[in-house]
Coordinates of C-alpha atoms in Angstrom, one line a residue:
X1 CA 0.0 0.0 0.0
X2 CA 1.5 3.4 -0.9
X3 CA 1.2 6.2 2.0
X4 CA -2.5 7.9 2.2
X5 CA -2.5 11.5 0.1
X6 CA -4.6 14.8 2.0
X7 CA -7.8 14.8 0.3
X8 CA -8.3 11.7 -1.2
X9 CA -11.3 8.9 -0.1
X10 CA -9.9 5.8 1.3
X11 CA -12.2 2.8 2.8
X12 CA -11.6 1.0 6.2
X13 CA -13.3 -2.9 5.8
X14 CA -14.9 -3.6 9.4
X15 CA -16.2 -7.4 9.7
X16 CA -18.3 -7.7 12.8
X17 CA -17.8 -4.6 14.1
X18 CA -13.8 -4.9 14.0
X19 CA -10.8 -3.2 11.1
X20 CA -8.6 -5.5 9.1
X21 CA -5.3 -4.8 8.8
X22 CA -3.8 -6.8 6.0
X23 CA -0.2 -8.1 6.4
X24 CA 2.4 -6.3 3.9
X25 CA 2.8 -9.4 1.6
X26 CA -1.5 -9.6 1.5
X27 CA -1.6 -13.5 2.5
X28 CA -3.3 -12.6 6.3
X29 CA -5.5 -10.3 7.8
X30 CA -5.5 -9.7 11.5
X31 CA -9.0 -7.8 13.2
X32 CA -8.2 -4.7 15.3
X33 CA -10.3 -3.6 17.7
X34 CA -10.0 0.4 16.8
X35 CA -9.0 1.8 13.4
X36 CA -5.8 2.8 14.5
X37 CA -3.1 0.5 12.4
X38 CA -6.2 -1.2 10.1
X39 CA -4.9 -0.5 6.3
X40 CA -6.7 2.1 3.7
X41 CA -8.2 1.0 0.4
X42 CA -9.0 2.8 -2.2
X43 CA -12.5 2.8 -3.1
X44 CA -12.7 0.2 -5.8
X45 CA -9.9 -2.2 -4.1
X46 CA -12.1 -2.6 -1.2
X47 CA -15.5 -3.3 -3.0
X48 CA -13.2 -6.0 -4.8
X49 CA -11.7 -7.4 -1.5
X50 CA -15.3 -7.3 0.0
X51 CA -16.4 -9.3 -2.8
X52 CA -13.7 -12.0 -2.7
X53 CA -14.4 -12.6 1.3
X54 CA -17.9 -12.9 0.8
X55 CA -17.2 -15.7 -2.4
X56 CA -14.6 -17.6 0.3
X57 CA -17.5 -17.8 3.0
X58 CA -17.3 -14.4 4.7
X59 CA -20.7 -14.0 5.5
X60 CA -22.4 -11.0 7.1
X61 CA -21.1 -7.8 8.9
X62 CA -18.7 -6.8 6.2
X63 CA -18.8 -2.8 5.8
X64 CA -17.2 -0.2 4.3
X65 CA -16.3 2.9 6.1
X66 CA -14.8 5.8 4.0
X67 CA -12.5 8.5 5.2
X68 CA -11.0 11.1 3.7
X69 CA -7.0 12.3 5.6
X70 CA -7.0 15.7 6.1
X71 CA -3.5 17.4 5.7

């Protein structure tokens, strides 16, 4: 992931109510309690990462929560 730019919408993926945070080399995600650490996706990566949990099994509570860094 590169580093967030000021002014540009990023999504946070919450599943039951928790933030992934996606390892560097994308084979895990670990749930965090609080957003702080969870990793930012552009818009359309996360609709497609959503997409892909739910077709391996992830069912229900997956949510996208949008944010925009200010600089």
């Amino acid at each position: 992931m590169q580093e967030p730019q000021a002014g540009q919408t990023y999504c946070l993926i919450k599943i039951g109510g928790k933030y992934a945070q996606v390892s560097p080399d994308g084979t895990s995600i670990t749930m965090l309690a609080s957003m702080e650490g969870a990793t930012l996706f552009p818009p359309e990566i996360a609709k497609q990462l959503i997409e892909a949990l739910k077709s391996h099994g992830v069912q229900g509570g997956i949510e996208l929560e949008e944010i925009t860094p200010q600089g």
